[in-house]
Amino acid sequence: MKKHAVLITVLFALAVTLVSVSAVFWEFYKLNKHQYIDHIFSKHETITQIYREHLQKNTSQIMLEANLAVYKFVIENDENEKKRILENSKLLKHKNFKRVDEAIMLNNQGLYTQKVVRDLRISMVELSKTIYFYIESPIGSVMIQDEELKPYKYYSIAYSYLTIILIISISFVLILQRLRPLIRLRRKIALFGNGDMNISFKTSGSDEIALVSNELESTREKINSLLDSRTLFLRNIMHELKTPIAKGTIATQMLRTTKERDRFSSIFGRLETLVEEFALIEEVTSVHDKSDFKEYRLIDIIDGAIDMAMIDRSSVTIDIDAMPKLIVSYRLYTTAIKNMIDNGIKYSPDSHVKILIINNELCFESKGECIAHPLQYYIEPFTKENPSKNSFGLGLYLVDSILKVHEQVLAHEYDNGVNRFIFA
């Protein structure tokens, strides 16, 4: 997910925006519909007034229908139809109120006014896009249809909602289109980091992403130029050093005494070893293309390392079966294992190294005292445990550099008199 953080952020923003806009329009739709229903429900006052006068004056049904017809209200007289409407309609709103009827009465004391309070209930219902008002009273009920009144229509709100959603979607599509060069740039940077030094970041355009791409292209060219100069310089230096070393080795044989010959042979031999190690360091640090990495059996790599170390095989115990395989550079990985074998034999009192697999990790065990410093100290160039040893202190530095090329690390642990170096 981290590789697509920007894209995920944009999509998340789009989702939040769409949900927020949808929620706002939904609330607006409900509010607008509620206001519309409240507005048309106000017509019940006219209906109630007409119906009340009908009850008070006890007028005929024809007179009631005539009074309602003035406002284009129609009474539904079919009882079966009325029942069907009540069972299948959707209740929009209802209201309870009291109706007060007054009548003049005569008793022994004379005339008096009698007030009768009756409960009324009016409901507004909708069926098949038609609005009905249903009035219930203690003495009867009536179903009235409003011929002019139409149900609430949401088309205008839906049109506005879809228009805004379309605008937002198009805007985010345009944003994603603008981010596509950034995605391509990320892929190119990944390829460059994996060793493709010839990939081009150059692009046309004048926006921010194009400017960054062109700056990266300029930086890539400078890096390639520096790497080429460095490689050429190191190779020339090593080539120039090998010639006097070879001449010195030959001239050593002309010395008169054996002691002098051995001393100078040792000096030139160490110089030649140092040049070879420098050449290997240059090779490791300049590895960018991993196309030569192939699959090898681990046991074959270890056998090649032992042959390279030119040691007696009895000095190495191998506790590894033939199954494990690695995708590595054969030359570099055998060099790393060879250095670990040399290191174990050189610093262990019994001059013996055991190679085994623990928790799917390659381990090198040798007896001896625990190293005096943290491992980080020994993987720095030109550091070593014992200055009297015939070494330049580049062994573990080379091992660590080779493992980094193979996306591994060198680790160390000490257990009951055994130093264990681990390729993790």
Coordinates of C-alpha atoms in Angstrom, one line a residue:
M1 CA 0.0 0.0 0.0
K2 CA 2.9 2.4 0.7
K3 CA 3.9 2.2 -3.0
H4 CA 0.5 3.7 -4.0
A5 CA 0.0 6.1 -1.1
V6 CA -0.7 9.1 -3.3
L7 CA -3.2 7.2 -5.5
I8 CA -4.9 5.7 -2.4
T9 CA -5.1 9.2 -0.8
V10 CA -6.7 10.6 -4.0
L11 CA -9.2 7.7 -4.2
F12 CA -10.0 8.1 -0.5
A13 CA -10.6 11.8 -1.0
L14 CA -12.9 11.0 -3.9
A15 CA -14.8 8.4 -1.8
V16 CA -15.2 10.9 1.1
T17 CA -16.3 13.6 -1.2
L18 CA -18.9 11.5 -2.9
V19 CA -20.2 10.1 0.4
S20 CA -20.4 13.7 1.9
V21 CA -22.1 15.1 -1.1
S22 CA -24.6 12.2 -1.2
A23 CA -25.3 12.6 2.5
V24 CA -25.9 16.4 2.1
F25 CA -28.2 15.8 -0.9
W26 CA -30.1 13.0 1.0
E27 CA -30.7 15.3 4.0
F28 CA -31.7 18.1 1.6
Y29 CA -34.1 15.8 -0.2
K30 CA -35.8 14.7 3.0
L31 CA -36.0 18.3 4.2
N32 CA -37.4 19.5 0.9
K33 CA -40.0 16.7 0.8
H34 CA -41.0 17.3 4.4
Q35 CA -41.5 21.0 3.6
Y36 CA -43.6 20.2 0.5
I37 CA -45.8 17.8 2.5
D38 CA -46.2 20.4 5.2
H39 CA -47.2 22.9 2.6
I40 CA -49.8 20.8 0.9
F41 CA -51.1 19.5 4.2
S42 CA -52.2 23.1 4.9
K43 CA -55.1 22.4 2.5
H44 CA -56.6 20.2 5.2
E45 CA -57.8 23.4 6.9
T46 CA -60.1 24.2 4.0
I47 CA -61.3 20.6 3.9
T48 CA -61.9 20.5 7.6
Q49 CA -63.8 23.8 7.6
I50 CA -66.1 22.6 4.8
Y51 CA -66.6 19.2 6.5
R52 CA -67.3 20.9 9.9
E53 CA -69.9 23.2 8.4
H54 CA -71.5 20.1 6.8
L55 CA -71.7 18.4 10.2
Q56 CA -72.9 21.5 12.1
K57 CA -75.7 22.4 9.6
N58 CA -76.4 18.8 8.8
T59 CA -76.4 19.6 5.0
S60 CA -76.9 16.9 2.4
Q61 CA -74.2 14.9 0.8
I62 CA -74.8 16.7 -2.5
M63 CA -74.2 20.0 -0.9
L64 CA -71.0 18.8 0.7
E65 CA -69.8 17.5 -2.7
A66 CA -70.7 20.8 -4.3
N67 CA -68.8 22.8 -1.7
L68 CA -65.7 20.6 -2.1
A69 CA -65.9 20.8 -5.9
V70 CA -65.4 24.5 -5.7
Y71 CA -61.8 23.7 -4.6
K72 CA -61.6 20.7 -7.0
F73 CA -62.0 18.2 -4.2
V74 CA -63.8 15.0 -5.0
I75 CA -65.4 12.6 -2.4
E76 CA -64.7 8.9 -2.9
N77 CA -68.1 7.3 -2.2
D78 CA -67.2 3.7 -3.1
E79 CA -66.6 1.9 0.2
N80 CA -64.5 -0.9 -1.4
E81 CA -62.3 1.7 -3.2
K82 CA -62.0 3.6 0.0
K83 CA -60.9 0.4 1.8
R84 CA -58.4 -0.4 -0.9
I85 CA -56.9 3.1 -0.7
L86 CA -56.5 2.9 3.0
E87 CA -54.8 -0.5 2.9
N88 CA -52.4 0.2 0.0
S89 CA -51.6 3.9 0.4
K90 CA -48.6 5.5 2.0
L91 CA -49.2 7.8 4.9
L92 CA -47.6 11.1 4.4
K93 CA -48.9 13.0 7.4
H94 CA -51.7 13.0 9.9
K95 CA -53.1 15.4 12.6
N96 CA -55.5 15.1 15.5
F97 CA -57.7 18.0 16.6
K98 CA -60.9 18.6 18.3
R99 CA -64.1 19.9 16.7
V100 CA -66.5 22.0 18.9
D101 CA -70.2 22.0 17.9
E102 CA -72.6 24.5 19.4
A103 CA -76.4 24.0 19.5
I104 CA -79.2 26.1 21.1
M105 CA -81.3 24.1 23.5
L106 CA -84.5 24.8 25.5
N107 CA -85.2 23.7 29.0
N108 CA -87.4 24.9 31.9
Q109 CA -85.1 27.9 32.5
G110 CA -85.2 29.0 28.9
L111 CA -82.8 28.9 25.9
Y112 CA -79.1 28.0 26.4
T113 CA -76.1 27.1 24.2
Q114 CA -74.8 23.6 24.4
K115 CA -71.2 22.8 23.2
V116 CA -70.2 19.4 22.1
V117 CA -66.5 18.5 21.7
R118 CA -65.7 15.8 19.2
D119 CA -62.3 14.3 18.3
L120 CA -61.3 14.5 14.6
R121 CA -58.4 12.9 12.7
I122 CA -57.2 13.9 9.3
S123 CA -54.7 11.9 7.3
M124 CA -53.0 12.7 4.1
V125 CA -52.1 9.5 2.1
E126 CA -50.6 8.8 -1.4
L127 CA -51.5 6.1 -3.8
S128 CA -50.7 5.8 -7.5
K129 CA -49.4 9.4 -7.6
T130 CA -52.7 10.7 -6.2
I131 CA -53.2 12.6 -2.9
Y132 CA -56.1 11.8 -0.6
F133 CA -57.4 13.4 2.6
Y134 CA -59.1 11.0 5.0
I135 CA -61.2 12.6 7.8
E136 CA -62.4 10.4 10.7
S137 CA -65.0 11.6 13.2
P138 CA -67.2 9.9 15.8
I139 CA -70.2 10.1 13.4
G140 CA -68.5 9.0 10.2
S141 CA -65.6 9.3 7.9
V142 CA -65.0 10.7 4.4
M143 CA -62.3 10.1 1.8
I144 CA -61.5 13.2 -0.3
Q145 CA -59.3 13.3 -3.4
D146 CA -57.5 16.5 -4.5
E147 CA -57.5 16.4 -8.3
E148 CA -54.9 19.2 -8.7
L149 CA -52.5 18.2 -6.0
K150 CA -49.6 16.1 -7.2
P151 CA -47.1 14.0 -5.2
Y152 CA -43.6 15.3 -4.4
K153 CA -41.2 15.1 -7.4
Y154 CA -37.5 14.7 -6.8
Y155 CA -36.3 15.2 -10.4
S156 CA -34.8 18.6 -9.9
I157 CA -32.8 17.5 -6.9
A158 CA -31.7 14.3 -8.6
Y159 CA -30.6 16.3 -11.7
S160 CA -28.6 18.7 -9.4
Y161 CA -27.1 15.7 -7.5
L162 CA -26.0 13.9 -10.7
T163 CA -24.6 17.0 -12.1
I164 CA -22.4 17.7 -9.1
I165 CA -21.3 14.0 -8.9
L166 CA -20.4 14.1 -12.5
I167 CA -18.4 17.3 -12.0
I168 CA -16.6 15.8 -9.0
S169 CA -15.8 12.6 -10.9
I170 CA -14.5 14.4 -13.9
S171 CA -12.3 16.5 -11.6
F172 CA -10.8 13.5 -9.9
V173 CA -10.3 11.7 -13.3
L174 CA -8.3 14.8 -14.4
I175 CA -6.3 14.7 -11.2
L176 CA -5.5 11.0 -11.7
Q177 CA -4.5 11.8 -15.3
R178 CA -2.1 14.4 -13.9
L179 CA -0.7 11.8 -11.5
R180 CA 0.0 9.2 -14.2
P181 CA 3.4 10.8 -15.0
L182 CA 4.3 10.6 -11.3
I183 CA 3.5 6.8 -11.3
R184 CA 5.7 6.3 -14.4
L185 CA 8.4 8.4 -12.7
R186 CA 8.2 6.2 -9.6
R187 CA 8.7 3.1 -11.7
K188 CA 11.7 4.6 -13.5
I189 CA 13.3 5.6 -10.2
A190 CA 12.8 2.0 -9.0
L191 CA 14.5 0.7 -12.1
F192 CA 17.3 3.2 -11.6
G193 CA 17.7 2.0 -8.0
N194 CA 17.9 -1.6 -9.2
G195 CA 20.8 -0.8 -11.4
D196 CA 19.4 0.3 -14.7
M197 CA 21.7 3.3 -15.1
N198 CA 20.7 4.1 -18.6
I199 CA 17.1 4.7 -18.0
S200 CA 15.9 8.2 -19.1
F201 CA 13.8 10.5 -16.8
K202 CA 13.6 13.2 -19.5
T203 CA 10.1 14.3 -20.3
S204 CA 8.2 17.0 -22.1
G205 CA 6.0 19.5 -20.3
S206 CA 6.4 22.4 -17.9
D207 CA 4.5 21.3 -14.8
E208 CA 6.0 20.4 -11.5
I209 CA 6.3 16.6 -12.3
A210 CA 8.0 17.4 -15.6
L211 CA 10.5 19.7 -13.8
V212 CA 11.3 17.0 -11.2
S213 CA 11.7 14.4 -14.0
N214 CA 14.1 16.6 -15.9
E215 CA 16.1 17.4 -12.8
L216 CA 16.4 13.7 -12.1
E217 CA 17.6 13.2 -15.6
S218 CA 20.3 15.8 -15.1
T219 CA 21.3 14.1 -11.8
R220 CA 21.4 10.7 -13.5
E221 CA 23.8 12.0 -16.1
K222 CA 26.1 13.4 -13.4
I223 CA 26.0 10.2 -11.4
N224 CA 26.8 8.1 -14.4
S225 CA 29.7 10.5 -15.3
L226 CA 31.1 10.2 -11.7
L227 CA 30.8 6.5 -11.7
D228 CA 32.5 6.2 -15.1
S229 CA 35.3 8.5 -13.9
R230 CA 35.7 6.6 -10.6
T231 CA 35.8 3.2 -12.4
L232 CA 38.3 4.4 -14.9
F233 CA 40.4 5.9 -12.2
L234 CA 40.5 2.8 -10.0
R235 CA 41.1 0.5 -12.9
N236 CA 44.0 2.6 -14.1
I237 CA 45.5 2.9 -10.6
M238 CA 45.3 -0.9 -10.1
H239 CA 46.7 -1.6 -13.5
E240 CA 49.6 0.8 -12.9
L241 CA 50.2 -0.8 -9.5
K242 CA 50.3 -4.3 -10.8
T243 CA 53.2 -3.6 -13.2
P244 CA 55.7 -2.4 -10.5
I245 CA 54.6 -5.1 -8.2
A246 CA 55.3 -7.7 -10.8
K247 CA 58.7 -6.2 -11.6
G248 CA 59.5 -6.0 -7.9
T249 CA 58.5 -9.7 -7.4
I250 CA 60.9 -10.7 -10.2
A251 CA 63.7 -8.4 -8.9
T252 CA 63.3 -10.0 -5.5
Q253 CA 64.7 -13.3 -6.8
M254 CA 67.9 -11.5 -7.6
L255 CA 68.7 -10.7 -4.0
R256 CA 71.6 -12.4 -2.5
T257 CA 70.3 -13.7 0.8
T258 CA 67.2 -15.9 1.5
K259 CA 66.2 -13.6 4.3
E260 CA 66.0 -10.6 2.1
R261 CA 64.2 -12.5 -0.7
D262 CA 61.6 -13.8 1.8
R263 CA 61.1 -10.3 3.3
F264 CA 60.6 -8.6 0.0
S265 CA 58.5 -11.4 -1.4
S266 CA 56.2 -11.1 1.6
I267 CA 55.9 -7.3 1.0
F268 CA 55.1 -7.6 -2.7
G269 CA 52.8 -10.5 -2.0
R270 CA 50.8 -8.4 0.4
L271 CA 50.7 -5.5 -2.0
E272 CA 49.4 -7.8 -4.7
T273 CA 46.7 -9.2 -2.3
L274 CA 45.7 -5.6 -1.4
V275 CA 45.3 -4.7 -5.1
E276 CA 43.2 -7.8 -5.7
E277 CA 41.0 -6.9 -2.7
F278 CA 40.7 -3.4 -4.0
A279 CA 39.6 -4.7 -7.4
L280 CA 37.0 -6.9 -5.7
I281 CA 35.7 -3.9 -3.7
E282 CA 35.4 -1.9 -6.9
E283 CA 33.5 -4.7 -8.5
V284 CA 31.1 -5.1 -5.5
T285 CA 30.4 -1.4 -5.2
S286 CA 29.8 -1.0 -8.9
V287 CA 27.3 -3.8 -9.2
H288 CA 24.1 -2.4 -10.6
D289 CA 22.9 -5.0 -13.1
K290 CA 21.8 -8.2 -11.5
S291 CA 21.3 -10.0 -14.8
D292 CA 24.2 -12.3 -14.0
F293 CA 22.5 -13.5 -10.8
K294 CA 21.5 -17.2 -11.3
E295 CA 20.3 -20.1 -9.3
Y296 CA 23.0 -22.3 -7.7
R297 CA 22.9 -25.0 -5.1
L298 CA 24.3 -23.7 -1.8
I299 CA 26.5 -26.8 -1.4
D300 CA 28.2 -26.1 -4.8
I301 CA 28.9 -22.5 -3.8
I302 CA 30.5 -23.7 -0.6
D303 CA 32.7 -26.2 -2.5
G304 CA 33.8 -23.4 -4.8
A305 CA 34.6 -21.2 -1.8
I306 CA 36.8 -24.0 -0.2
D307 CA 38.6 -24.5 -3.5
M308 CA 39.2 -20.7 -3.7
A309 CA 40.5 -20.6 -0.1
M310 CA 43.0 -23.4 -1.0
I311 CA 42.7 -25.1 2.5
D312 CA 42.6 -28.6 3.7
R313 CA 38.9 -29.8 3.6
S314 CA 39.4 -31.4 7.0
S315 CA 39.4 -27.8 8.4
V316 CA 35.8 -27.3 7.3
T317 CA 32.7 -29.3 8.5
I318 CA 29.7 -28.9 6.2
D319 CA 26.3 -29.8 7.8
I320 CA 24.1 -28.8 4.8
D321 CA 22.1 -31.0 2.5
A322 CA 22.0 -30.7 -1.3
M323 CA 18.5 -29.1 -1.5
P324 CA 18.9 -25.4 -0.6
K325 CA 19.4 -23.1 -3.6
L326 CA 20.2 -19.4 -3.9
I327 CA 19.9 -16.8 -6.7
V328 CA 23.3 -15.1 -6.5
S329 CA 26.4 -13.9 -8.3
Y330 CA 28.6 -17.0 -8.1
R331 CA 31.9 -15.2 -8.0
L332 CA 30.9 -12.7 -5.3
Y333 CA 29.0 -15.1 -3.1
T334 CA 31.8 -17.7 -3.1
T335 CA 34.2 -14.9 -2.2
A336 CA 32.1 -14.0 0.8
I337 CA 32.0 -17.6 2.0
K338 CA 35.7 -18.0 1.4
N339 CA 36.4 -14.9 3.5
M340 CA 34.3 -16.3 6.3
I341 CA 36.1 -19.6 6.2
D342 CA 39.5 -17.8 6.2
N343 CA 38.4 -15.6 9.1
G344 CA 37.2 -18.6 11.2
I345 CA 40.3 -20.7 10.6
K346 CA 42.6 -17.7 11.3
Y347 CA 41.1 -16.7 14.6
S348 CA 39.9 -20.0 16.1
P349 CA 42.4 -22.0 18.3
D350 CA 41.6 -25.3 16.5
S351 CA 41.7 -23.8 13.0
H352 CA 38.3 -25.3 12.2
V353 CA 35.0 -23.9 10.8
K354 CA 31.6 -25.5 10.8
I355 CA 29.1 -24.4 8.2
L356 CA 25.4 -25.2 8.8
I357 CA 21.9 -23.9 8.3
I358 CA 20.0 -22.6 11.4
N359 CA 16.4 -21.2 10.9
N360 CA 17.0 -21.1 7.1
E361 CA 20.1 -18.9 7.6
L362 CA 23.6 -19.8 6.6
C363 CA 25.9 -19.9 9.7
F364 CA 29.7 -20.2 10.2
E365 CA 30.7 -21.4 13.7
S366 CA 34.2 -21.4 15.1
K367 CA 35.6 -21.8 18.6
G368 CA 37.3 -19.0 20.4
E369 CA 36.7 -15.9 22.6
C370 CA 33.9 -13.5 21.8
I371 CA 34.9 -10.7 19.5
A372 CA 36.1 -7.6 21.5
H373 CA 34.0 -5.0 19.6
P374 CA 30.5 -4.9 18.1
L375 CA 30.2 -6.4 14.7
Q376 CA 29.9 -2.9 13.1
Y377 CA 33.5 -2.2 14.1
Y378 CA 34.8 -5.2 12.0
I379 CA 32.8 -4.5 8.9
E380 CA 34.5 -1.1 8.5
P381 CA 37.5 -1.2 6.1
F382 CA 41.0 -1.6 7.5
T383 CA 39.9 -2.8 10.9
K384 CA 41.0 -6.2 12.4
E385 CA 41.1 -8.0 15.7
N386 CA 44.8 -8.8 15.8
P387 CA 47.2 -6.3 14.1
S388 CA 49.9 -9.0 13.9
K389 CA 47.8 -11.2 11.6
N390 CA 48.7 -11.1 7.9
S391 CA 45.5 -9.2 6.9
F392 CA 44.5 -5.8 5.7
G393 CA 41.2 -5.8 7.6
L394 CA 39.1 -5.9 4.5
G395 CA 37.7 -9.5 4.9
L396 CA 34.4 -8.7 6.8
Y397 CA 34.0 -5.4 5.0
L398 CA 34.0 -7.3 1.7
V399 CA 31.6 -9.9 3.1
D400 CA 29.2 -7.2 4.3
S401 CA 29.4 -5.4 0.9
I402 CA 28.7 -8.6 -1.0
L403 CA 25.7 -9.5 1.2
K404 CA 24.2 -6.0 0.8
V405 CA 24.3 -6.5 -3.0
H406 CA 22.3 -9.7 -2.4
E407 CA 20.0 -7.9 0.0
Q408 CA 21.3 -9.7 3.0
V409 CA 23.1 -8.6 6.2
L410 CA 25.9 -10.0 8.3
A411 CA 25.1 -10.8 11.9
H412 CA 27.0 -12.3 14.9
E413 CA 26.2 -14.1 18.1
Y414 CA 28.3 -15.8 20.8
D415 CA 27.2 -19.0 22.5
N416 CA 29.2 -21.2 24.9
G417 CA 32.6 -20.4 23.5
V418 CA 31.5 -20.4 19.8
N419 CA 31.4 -17.4 17.5
R420 CA 28.6 -17.7 15.1
F421 CA 28.5 -15.4 12.0
I422 CA 25.2 -15.5 10.2
F423 CA 24.1 -14.5 6.6
A424 CA 20.7 -13.2 7.4

